[in-house]
């Protein structure tokens, strides 16, 4: 189901081609339909997994799609990008002795089946006359907008970029998340009557007063602010945040430069710093643009927060893994990067979070050759709008504080997704957004 | 009317073009010091351009055709549409509510930023002195606008073909040395011009702002492409600026990063000339 690594690193087409009809039916029949299905507890939105799997086993794919969509609006996306090994599949009872059910693959199959067939548009409740503003069109904003539209509210989504979709569009590369699928999902949301206004930066093109004039507001602005390591040499040309590197390629098409006018430096040797999905994506994009890529991560491979599939795919594609290694300076001169000075780390025992501690080993400094360095060391909430809402209570890490209903400290302003949870996952963003949508609906109908 | 229609396009000089664009969400909120991002078509770059004026639902930009995307933009004519216009971006200029004497210095295409700033400072009740400069008379822009707004205006040309011969720093130095009360100075122009000119005010301890123009992508704080070093700290020009305290700016850092794509920009120009990708529309 995965394309040959030597072939796939020459293009941006999807790596994992999914399962065939026969394969999904066979896989579905492997499920033992547990009385107390643990898989459900592993899914952040609690999809009725055994039920949809049974529908697949019965070859009722549309029924399977309907079951999933009760809880998950973007199954084609989540089936592809959820960290299943730590969620649904990580809990599947079969995983104890054998392989767990490939729940993500099954979910993706039915979503793709429905899309190819043409989904029917769900009915919306009668119009309530209430107006809701949603800020940001990533998974959180889209999920919240769809839920509220279905409940009869009039929803406007404001997006600062020129394309909707958030990270799904500018961050996750097409070989993992084909853009026509994201576009299709966005179109589904529009079919519910949701208006998406791109090029609208809330706080700038839409004032805070205008925003607060809506009957309710949902903040789904994500965690888009890239962190930098704060080491010498970071401003040299050739040093990127992963966000910039990925945006140049995914959103602006820099892989087709000069046909497209947005340039990107790729160089011959790229060092990517980090061990999450963002780092894997940056590394694999650079690889596809012809570079030899080294991934530097300060802990061990087992500590990497990236999805297992991404780690495996990256290795198959020839990315060199340099773990227990931390950059301390970016080397260069004459306005170009020539390498990364790094230090080896001593890895300690695992802490409460299951990830090991680490200390630099004295005297272990060494240099790695590089002409481009991409930092993927984490992201925080974008301050642009939050600075204009000083009354908004924030958590210690800067994210917006919310209660279990998604309510913020400002009346009728709700938040969900990465801006509230800190950089997390697509499914969690949608889950929190949907809870907020339900709470908003209750408030509006009071 | 289409979404982002060019309601008027004209050439101000051989290489500088002015456009009025219908972009209500930008026009209604734009303040002096802010910029917009223009994405002329799907294949083009997102280019940041200062908002140089507003009129109802329209904004004005003035840009120099220096590379592929701005040259393409220069071929568009009245009635054409742009794919995207986003803004206003950045923080507004730090204009006092009256009582100050301010000097606004513009050089080259940087003069494009001066009318909206001068107007805002004037409207707030400040005394506005303008200094605008260009290499020669033909390249001078917005003189009439500035003359109508400013309480005093000085015009310089490098070659002396018009106004005072020399750089805009000349009249600025004289003003500083005259002992007149000057509360704030803005200097807007090419990097080297801002760097050199801001040295004039440093010994006098006058608060001086420059508008930095590093390479940008999103303009919303999401990529870090626009990072600059000010007062030894990393700042994102698109959200923390673009105006910063001139005397705290690390100019070498800025100018090095501005030149990051020189070879790619050349390659792009050659490609587009060769493939004749110009959309073949002339400015009327
Ligand atoms: C490269 C990369 C790879 C990833 N891979 C995975 C993966 O494999 N699996 C997984 O589950 N998760 C992955 N994630 C994480 C996942 O994408 C995020 O958790 C998810 O997108 C969060 O959704 P969101 O809607 O909260 O925010 P975002 O997707 O960040 O969307 C926020 C949107 O709000 C817009 N916005 C911000 N401020 C404003 C404003 N003031 N006005 C208007 N619009 C505004 C932004 O432009 C953006 O479009 C990845 C993230 C990245 C960056
Ligand atoms: C806040 C801000 C305000 C600006 N206001 C004006 C203005 O009012 N009038 C004007 O003529 N110019 C302005 N500029 C500069 C303008 O954005 C660039 O000239 C333009 O992007 C060049 O694009 P190009 O493809 O035509 O040329 P290229 O050949 O690609 O580039 C020529 C030079 O322009 C700069 N540049 C290239 N791409 C970008 C980019 N994405 N962002 C910023 N700079 C870039 C680089 O220094 C480069 O060497 C401003 C820049 C900023 C950041
Ligand atoms: S949404 Fe994600 S966690 Fe839930 S069942 Fe689907 S793949 Fe598993
Ligand atoms: S835990 Fe595994 S076997 Fe049990 S119902 Fe869920 S998917 Fe099927
Ligand atoms: S342009 Fe991307 S952060 Fe400023
Ligand atoms: Mg360009």
XYZ file of N, CA and C in Angstrom, chain A residues 94-305:
636
model
N -6.793 -6.598 20.019
C -6.029 -7.531 19.193
C -4.538 -7.189 19.195
N -4.247 -5.918 19.495
C -2.860 -5.463 19.514
C -2.042 -6.108 20.616
N -2.732 -6.670 21.607
C -2.031 -7.318 22.721
C -1.179 -8.486 22.228
N -1.751 -9.298 21.337
C -1.043 -10.486 20.898
C -0.596 -10.397 19.446
N -1.393 -9.688 18.669
C -1.206 -9.688 17.224
C -1.227 -8.222 16.779
N -1.484 -8.002 15.510
C -1.614 -6.629 15.034
C -3.003 -6.095 15.370
N -3.072 -4.826 15.817
C -4.394 -4.257 16.036
C -5.110 -4.069 14.697
N -6.407 -3.875 14.756
C -7.157 -3.582 13.527
C -6.650 -2.244 12.969
N -6.478 -2.177 11.660
C -6.037 -0.925 11.024
C -7.216 0.035 10.912
N -7.606 0.562 12.044
C -8.828 1.381 12.097
C -8.716 2.621 11.194
N -7.545 3.256 11.221
C -7.337 4.438 10.387
C -7.536 4.129 8.910
N -6.969 3.018 8.482
C -7.110 2.627 7.074
C -8.565 2.361 6.719
N -9.301 1.732 7.636
C -10.710 1.435 7.357
C -11.507 2.730 7.261
N -11.218 3.637 8.194
C -11.914 4.919 8.224
C -11.655 5.692 6.926
N -10.387 5.702 6.532
C -10.002 6.397 5.308
C -10.706 5.777 4.100
N -10.790 4.456 4.079
C -11.409 3.794 2.933
C -12.861 4.230 2.770
N -13.615 4.205 3.862
C -15.037 4.560 3.704
C -15.201 6.044 3.361
N -14.310 6.872 3.898
C -14.396 8.297 3.564
C -14.103 8.506 2.081
N -13.080 7.827 1.588
C -12.743 7.957 0.168
C -13.855 7.382 -0.706
N -14.447 6.280 -0.217
C -15.566 5.659 -0.945
C -16.703 6.671 -1.100
N -17.048 7.299 0.013
C -18.167 8.239 -0.032
C -17.862 9.455 -0.903
N -16.616 9.929 -0.818
C -16.254 11.114 -1.599
C -16.340 10.810 -3.089
N -15.842 9.646 -3.480
C -15.851 9.306 -4.907
C -17.268 9.142 -5.406
N -18.118 8.633 -4.527
C -19.517 8.408 -4.888
C -20.283 9.733 -4.892
N -19.819 10.678 -4.101
C -20.536 11.952 -3.974
C -21.428 11.931 -2.759
N -21.028 12.653 -1.730
C -21.781 12.619 -0.472
C -23.032 13.466 -0.586
N -24.066 13.038 0.101
C -25.256 13.875 0.144
C -25.061 14.911 1.243
N -25.681 16.063 1.027
C -25.483 17.135 1.989
C -26.423 16.946 3.167
N -25.880 16.916 4.380
C -26.763 16.752 5.528
C -27.711 17.937 5.661
N -28.878 17.686 6.193
C -29.875 18.754 6.344
C -29.513 19.633 7.531
N -29.733 20.931 7.369
C -29.510 21.838 8.478
C -30.850 22.110 9.164
N -30.771 22.380 10.466
C -31.971 22.750 11.217
C -32.476 24.103 10.697
N -33.746 24.423 10.940
C -34.257 25.720 10.481
C -33.433 26.875 11.038
N -33.350 27.942 10.256
C -32.489 29.061 10.646
C -32.917 29.648 11.985
N -31.937 29.905 12.847
C -32.229 30.473 14.164
C -32.112 31.990 14.151
N -31.474 32.516 13.094
C -31.264 33.955 13.036
C -30.074 34.420 13.849
N -29.371 33.477 14.477
C -28.198 33.859 15.270
C -26.945 33.819 14.393
N -26.057 34.764 14.672
C -24.839 34.846 13.873
C -23.608 34.514 14.704
N -22.782 33.625 14.152
C -21.567 33.226 14.859
C -20.353 33.512 13.983
N -19.316 34.071 14.602
C -18.048 34.302 13.906
C -17.056 33.239 14.347
N -16.430 32.606 13.372
C -15.397 31.620 13.659
C -14.076 32.179 13.139
N -13.076 32.212 13.992
C -11.785 32.765 13.582
C -10.819 31.627 13.306
N -10.407 31.519 12.048
C -9.483 30.455 11.654
C -10.227 29.325 10.966
N -9.663 28.818 9.892
C -10.340 27.770 9.112
C -9.558 26.472 9.123
N -8.811 26.230 10.190
C -8.168 24.926 10.346
C -9.208 23.904 10.768
N -8.780 22.700 11.122
C -9.735 21.662 11.532
C -10.683 22.136 12.636
N -10.187 22.921 13.590
C -11.051 23.379 14.676
C -12.143 24.302 14.134
N -11.745 25.311 13.382
C -12.712 26.258 12.845
C -13.733 25.586 11.941
N -13.262 24.678 11.095
C -14.171 23.998 10.167
C -15.174 23.128 10.930
N -14.682 22.400 11.928
C -15.561 21.507 12.687
C -16.608 22.311 13.446
N -16.181 23.404 14.053
C -17.114 24.224 14.814
C -18.149 24.840 13.876
N -17.690 25.340 12.747
C -18.584 25.985 11.782
C -19.631 25.001 11.267
N -19.186 23.801 10.931
C -20.110 22.808 10.381
C -21.172 22.441 11.403
N -20.728 22.231 12.627
C -21.671 21.832 13.678
C -22.718 22.920 13.915
N -22.267 24.159 13.952
C -23.204 25.255 14.206
C -24.138 25.479 13.027
N -23.620 25.311 11.831
C -24.462 25.485 10.644
C -25.563 24.432 10.632
N -25.179 23.207 10.976
C -26.166 22.128 11.029
C -27.264 22.437 12.034
N -26.897 23.154 13.071
C -27.869 23.485 14.104
C -28.632 24.770 13.780
N -28.455 25.254 12.564
C -29.308 26.344 12.079
C -28.755 27.745 12.260
N -27.526 27.854 12.734
C -26.978 29.195 12.924
C -26.265 29.670 11.660
N -26.196 30.974 11.533
C -25.519 31.541 10.375
C -24.048 31.767 10.748
N -23.146 31.114 10.018
C -21.741 31.100 10.429
C -20.833 31.747 9.383
N -19.978 32.651 9.844
C -18.941 33.230 8.988
C -17.588 32.842 9.543
N -16.762 32.254 8.686
C -15.403 31.884 9.091
C -14.438 32.910 8.499
N -13.576 33.463 9.342
C -12.556 34.389 8.863
C -11.208 33.689 8.852
N -10.525 33.785 7.731
C -9.213 33.139 7.596
C -8.216 34.163 7.075
N -7.069 34.258 7.733
C -6.118 35.295 7.321
C -5.363 34.941 6.045
N -5.131 33.663 5.795
C -4.417 33.283 4.579
C -5.355 33.302 3.366
N -4.782 33.074 2.186
C -5.626 33.123 0.992
C -6.296 31.789 0.675
N -5.994 30.772 1.471
C -6.680 29.488 1.327
C -7.183 29.039 2.690
N -8.336 28.404 2.713
C -8.851 27.848 3.959
C -8.166 26.504 4.224
N -8.258 26.029 5.458
C -7.750 24.702 5.785
C -6.693 24.675 6.883
N -6.105 25.834 7.182
C -5.103 25.885 8.248
C -3.929 24.970 7.938
N -3.453 24.282 8.953
C -2.287 23.410 8.801
C -2.507 22.342 7.734
N -3.752 21.916 7.547
C -4.028 20.884 6.542
C -3.601 21.376 5.168
N -3.644 22.680 4.981
C -3.327 23.256 3.674
C -1.863 23.689 3.596
N -1.391 24.431 4.607
C -0.040 24.991 4.461
C 1.028 24.146 5.157
N 0.635 23.274 6.086
C 1.631 22.548 6.864
C 1.856 21.129 6.390
N 0.820 20.318 6.415
C 0.967 18.896 6.084
C 1.104 18.753 4.561
N 2.194 18.146 4.107
C 2.441 18.098 2.656
C 1.463 17.185 1.918
N 1.356 17.425 0.616
C 0.387 16.705 -0.213
C 0.645 15.206 -0.238
N 1.905 14.775 -0.059
C 2.152 13.333 -0.145
C 1.584 12.591 1.057
N 1.148 13.356 2.047
C 0.522 12.765 3.227
C -0.954 13.134 3.271
N -1.268 14.313 2.796
C -2.637 14.818 2.877
C -2.948 15.529 1.558
N -3.441 14.749 0.565
C -3.680 15.349 -0.758
C -4.603 16.570 -0.657
N -4.203 17.628 -1.363
C -4.922 18.891 -1.200
C -6.331 18.860 -1.790
N -6.576 17.982 -2.769
C -7.937 17.930 -3.323
C -8.897 17.362 -2.281
N -8.388 16.519 -1.404
C -9.245 15.980 -0.344
C -9.583 17.074 0.665
N -8.567 17.864 1.034
C -8.823 18.967 1.969
C -9.852 19.921 1.341
N -9.646 20.221 0.061
C -10.550 21.126 -0.641
C -11.977 20.584 -0.651
N -12.078 19.293 -0.891
C -13.398 18.663 -0.904
C -14.083 18.821 0.458
N -13.310 18.594 1.516
C -13.897 18.692 2.855
C -14.335 20.130 3.141
N -13.544 21.082 2.682
C -13.917 22.479 2.877
C -15.202 22.790 2.102
N -15.293 22.245 0.901
C -16.512 22.457 0.105
C -17.743 21.890 0.808
N -17.562 20.761 1.496
C -18.683 20.180 2.242
C -19.177 21.156 3.307
N -18.232 21.811 3.961
C -18.610 22.765 5.009
C -19.346 23.945 4.373
N -18.865 24.369 3.217
C -19.532 25.490 2.526
C -20.952 25.100 2.099
N -21.114 23.835 1.732
C -22.443 23.385 1.294
C -23.472 23.509 2.415
N -22.990 23.556 3.643
C -23.921 23.731 4.773
C -24.328 25.193 4.921
N -23.789 26.030 4.071
C -24.150 27.444 4.123
C -23.132 28.304 4.853
N -22.041 27.683 5.288
C -21.008 28.446 5.987
C -20.284 29.345 4.979
N -20.093 30.599 5.352
C -19.354 31.530 4.495
C -17.918 31.603 4.994
N -16.964 31.350 4.102
C -15.560 31.440 4.500
C -14.947 32.663 3.830
N -14.487 33.589 4.648
C -13.850 34.796 4.109
C -12.352 34.698 4.281
N -11.657 34.382 3.193
C -10.193 34.347 3.235
C -9.658 35.778 3.187
N -8.370 35.929 3.400
C -7.724 37.259 3.425
C -8.323 38.167 4.491
N -8.956 37.599 5.490
C -9.525 38.398 6.572
C -8.816 38.068 7.877
N -7.950 38.972 8.294
C -7.190 38.780 9.520
C -7.995 39.407 10.653
N -8.471 38.575 11.562
C -9.268 39.140 12.645
C -8.333 39.863 13.609
N -8.738 41.054 13.979
C -7.847 41.926 14.740
C -7.277 43.010 13.839
N -7.328 42.772 12.525
C -6.831 43.736 11.550
C -7.921 44.080 10.511
N -8.271 43.087 9.683
C -9.303 43.355 8.659
C -10.692 43.328 9.285
N -10.801 42.677 10.422
C -12.048 42.635 11.173
C -11.675 43.113 12.572
N -12.284 44.191 13.025
C -11.872 44.734 14.322
C -12.443 43.889 15.452
N -11.874 44.058 16.623
C -12.365 43.326 17.783
C -13.832 43.693 18.048
N -14.181 44.955 17.867
C -15.583 45.368 18.063
C -16.512 44.654 17.092
N -16.097 44.590 15.838
C -16.916 43.877 14.846
C -17.060 42.418 15.241
N -15.954 41.836 15.700
C -15.960 40.429 16.089
C -16.956 40.210 17.228
N -16.886 41.086 18.216
C -17.731 40.895 19.398
C -19.188 41.285 19.148
N -19.458 41.824 17.953
C -20.853 42.144 17.643
C -21.632 40.902 17.203
N -20.935 39.800 16.972
C -21.625 38.540 16.652
C -22.269 37.978 17.919
N -23.244 37.107 17.730
C -23.921 36.528 18.899
C -23.006 35.585 19.668
N -22.049 35.010 18.957
C -21.033 34.172 19.618
C -19.800 34.161 18.747
N -18.664 33.887 19.395
C -17.383 33.880 18.687
C -16.637 32.598 19.049
N -16.050 31.972 18.047
C -15.185 30.818 18.321
C -13.782 31.126 17.820
N -12.801 31.010 18.694
C -11.416 31.223 18.311
C -10.766 29.883 17.984
N -10.393 29.732 16.726
C -9.700 28.500 16.313
C -8.451 28.901 15.549
N -7.668 29.764 16.200
C -6.536 30.376 15.485
C -5.262 29.534 15.512
N -5.322 28.375 16.150
C -4.205 27.441 16.065
C -2.985 27.840 16.866
N -1.927 27.080 16.661
C -0.643 27.365 17.309
C 0.365 27.557 16.185
N 0.255 28.696 15.534
C 1.052 28.899 14.320
C 2.355 29.623 14.525
N 2.611 30.117 15.733
C 3.823 30.917 15.955
C 5.039 30.007 16.131
N 5.984 30.059 15.194
C 7.134 29.145 15.304
C 8.127 29.593 16.367
N 8.605 28.653 17.156
C 9.664 28.956 18.111
C 11.019 28.774 17.428
N 11.981 29.570 17.867
C 13.352 29.401 17.399
C 14.205 28.983 18.593
N 15.336 28.338 18.308
C 16.143 27.791 19.397
C 16.860 28.856 20.200
N 17.117 30.001 19.565
C 17.849 31.044 20.272
C 19.344 30.753 20.341
N 19.874 30.136 19.291
C 21.306 29.834 19.253
C 21.983 30.739 18.222
N 23.296 30.900 18.311
C 23.989 31.778 17.358
C 23.805 31.305 15.915
N 23.736 32.254 15.007
C 23.671 31.927 13.576
C 22.273 31.723 13.036
N 21.281 31.919 13.900
C 19.923 31.590 13.492
C 19.339 32.494 12.412
N 19.878 33.702 12.298
C 19.330 34.603 11.290
C 20.062 34.535 9.961
N 20.998 33.614 9.841
C 21.691 33.473 8.564
C 20.691 33.076 7.481
N 20.874 33.606 6.275
C 20.027 33.133 5.181
C 20.250 31.632 5.007
N 19.172 30.879 4.920
C 19.322 29.428 4.833
C 18.804 28.742 6.085
N 18.427 29.542 7.082
C 17.820 28.965 8.281
C 16.326 29.261 8.244
N 15.536 28.231 8.374
C 14.082 28.361 8.293
C 13.400 27.818 9.544
N 12.230 28.364 9.827
C 11.299 27.632 10.684
C 10.637 26.616 9.762
N 10.207 25.490 10.308
C 9.522 24.504 9.469
C 8.275 25.125 8.854
N 7.610 25.989 9.615
C 6.418 26.643 9.092
C 6.714 27.400 7.804
N 7.800 28.156 7.813
C 8.117 28.921 6.608
C 8.458 27.990 5.455
N 9.311 27.025 5.736
C 9.736 26.101 4.687
C 8.524 25.385 4.077
N 7.658 24.874 4.952
C 6.495 24.124 4.469
C 5.497 25.032 3.771
N 5.306 26.251 4.284
C 4.363 27.172 3.650
C 4.836 27.551 2.251
N 6.137 27.819 2.137
C 6.656 28.157 0.820
C 6.365 27.043 -0.193
N 6.493 25.795 0.254
C 6.287 24.694 -0.683
C 4.804 24.334 -0.809
N 4.149 24.093 0.316
C 2.774 23.575 0.253
C 1.768 24.619 -0.221
N 1.892 25.835 0.290
C 0.892 26.857 -0.036
C 1.298 27.647 -1.277
N 2.598 27.936 -1.406
C 3.048 28.818 -2.479
C 3.673 28.068 -3.651
N 3.765 26.746 -3.549
C 4.244 25.951 -4.678
C 5.705 26.168 -5.040
N 6.555 26.432 -4.029
C 7.969 26.711 -4.312
C 8.692 25.505 -4.905
N 8.094 24.321 -4.787
C 8.713 23.156 -5.428
C 8.642 23.276 -6.945
N 7.798 24.200 -7.437
C 7.721 24.422 -8.885
C 8.357 25.755 -9.274
N 9.246 26.280 -8.432
C 9.986 27.481 -8.795
C 10.882 27.136 -9.979
N 11.089 27.982 -10.970
C 10.603 29.355 -11.078
C 9.240 29.534 -11.755
N 8.600 28.436 -12.103
C 7.255 28.575 -12.702
C 6.376 29.353 -11.728
N 6.444 28.992 -10.449
C 5.819 29.797 -9.396
C 6.894 30.713 -8.845
N 6.509 31.932 -8.502
C 7.552 32.915 -8.181
C 8.054 32.884 -6.743
N 7.527 32.004 -5.898
C 8.034 31.966 -4.518
C 9.237 31.033 -4.429
N 10.402 31.568 -4.068
C 11.582 30.717 -4.008
C 11.716 30.013 -2.664
N 12.521 28.971 -2.628
C 12.893 28.352 -1.354
C 14.299 27.795 -1.538
N 15.111 27.893 -0.495
C 16.450 27.306 -0.560
C 16.324 25.851 -0.132
N 16.923 24.963 -0.871
C 16.912 23.577 -0.429
C 18.324 23.104 -0.162
N 19.197 23.447 -1.053
C 20.578 23.095 -0.799
C 20.853 21.625 -1.024
N 22.080 21.245 -0.742
C 22.476 19.851 -0.942
C 22.323 19.070 0.343
N 22.681 19.728 1.449
C 22.596 19.037 2.734
C 21.743 19.838 3.690
N 20.690 19.211 4.154
C 19.746 19.891 5.036
C 19.776 19.226 6.406
N 19.809 20.049 7.443
C 19.624 19.519 8.792
C 18.264 19.997 9.291
N 17.428 19.056 9.724
C 16.147 19.392 10.308
C 16.237 19.107 11.796
N 15.796 20.052 12.612
C 15.880 19.873 14.058
C 14.490 19.609 14.619
N 14.327 18.485 15.303
C 13.040 18.161 15.904
C 12.689 16.706 15.702
N 11.656 16.236 16.379
C 11.299 14.830 16.276
C 9.798 14.598 16.164
N 9.061 15.674 15.829
C 7.607 15.538 15.694
C 7.187 15.399 14.238
N 5.874 15.429 14.029
C 5.358 15.333 12.664
C 5.864 16.473 11.790
N 5.993 17.645 12.418
C 6.413 18.814 11.656
C 7.836 18.603 11.130
N 8.692 18.059 11.985
C 10.072 17.796 11.578
C 10.117 16.754 10.466
N 9.315 15.691 10.616
C 9.294 14.639 9.586
C 8.833 15.230 8.249
N 7.807 16.074 8.312
C 7.287 16.660 7.072
C 8.330 17.537 6.401
N 9.005 18.368 7.200
C 10.018 19.257 6.629
C 11.136 18.425 6.004
N 11.554 17.374 6.716
C 12.643 16.528 6.222
C 12.249 15.848 4.914
N 11.037 15.348 4.871
C 10.609 14.603 3.684
C 10.360 15.519 2.493
N 9.949 16.747 2.766
C 9.799 17.713 1.669
C 11.177 18.052 1.104
N 12.131 18.313 2.002
C 13.488 18.649 1.549
C 14.076 17.494 0.738
N 13.795 16.295 1.180
C 14.269 15.096 0.474
C 13.710 15.069 -0.940
N 12.432 15.377 -1.046
C 11.787 15.364 -2.359
C 12.334 16.449 -3.279
N 12.936 17.459 -2.674
C 13.503 18.505 -3.508
C 14.984 18.254 -3.764
N 15.411 17.040 -3.430
C 16.737 16.612 -3.867
C 17.850 16.668 -2.844
N 17.543 17.050 -1.616
C 18.621 17.201 -0.637
C 18.915 15.897 0.109
N 20.139 15.848 0.638
C 20.475 14.802 1.589
C 20.060 15.369 2.954
N 19.256 14.635 3.698
C 18.650 15.219 4.890
C 19.026 14.477 6.168
N 19.462 15.245 7.164
C 19.742 14.685 8.485
C 18.753 15.255 9.481
N 18.182 14.388 10.288
C 17.243 14.823 11.300
C 17.934 14.751 12.655
N 17.963 15.880 13.330
C 18.627 15.928 14.626
C 17.591 16.023 15.729
N 17.687 15.114 16.700
C 16.708 15.117 17.779
C 17.423 14.893 19.096
N 17.038 15.677 20.104
C 17.833 15.650 21.329
C 17.595 14.420 22.198
N 16.462 13.735 22.009
C 16.246 12.513 22.793
C 16.391 11.302 21.888
N 15.867 10.161 22.363
C 15.987 8.930 21.587
C 14.831 8.773 20.602
N 14.982 7.846 19.681
C 13.953 7.659 18.658
C 12.608 7.299 19.274
N 12.648 6.501 20.357
C 11.390 6.085 20.981
C 10.644 7.270 21.589
N 11.360 8.361 21.846
C 10.729 9.537 22.451
C 10.118 10.465 21.411
N 10.389 10.199 20.143
C 9.898 11.114 19.109
C 8.385 11.195 19.135
N 7.839 12.420 19.177
C 6.375 12.520 19.200
C 5.718 12.261 17.841
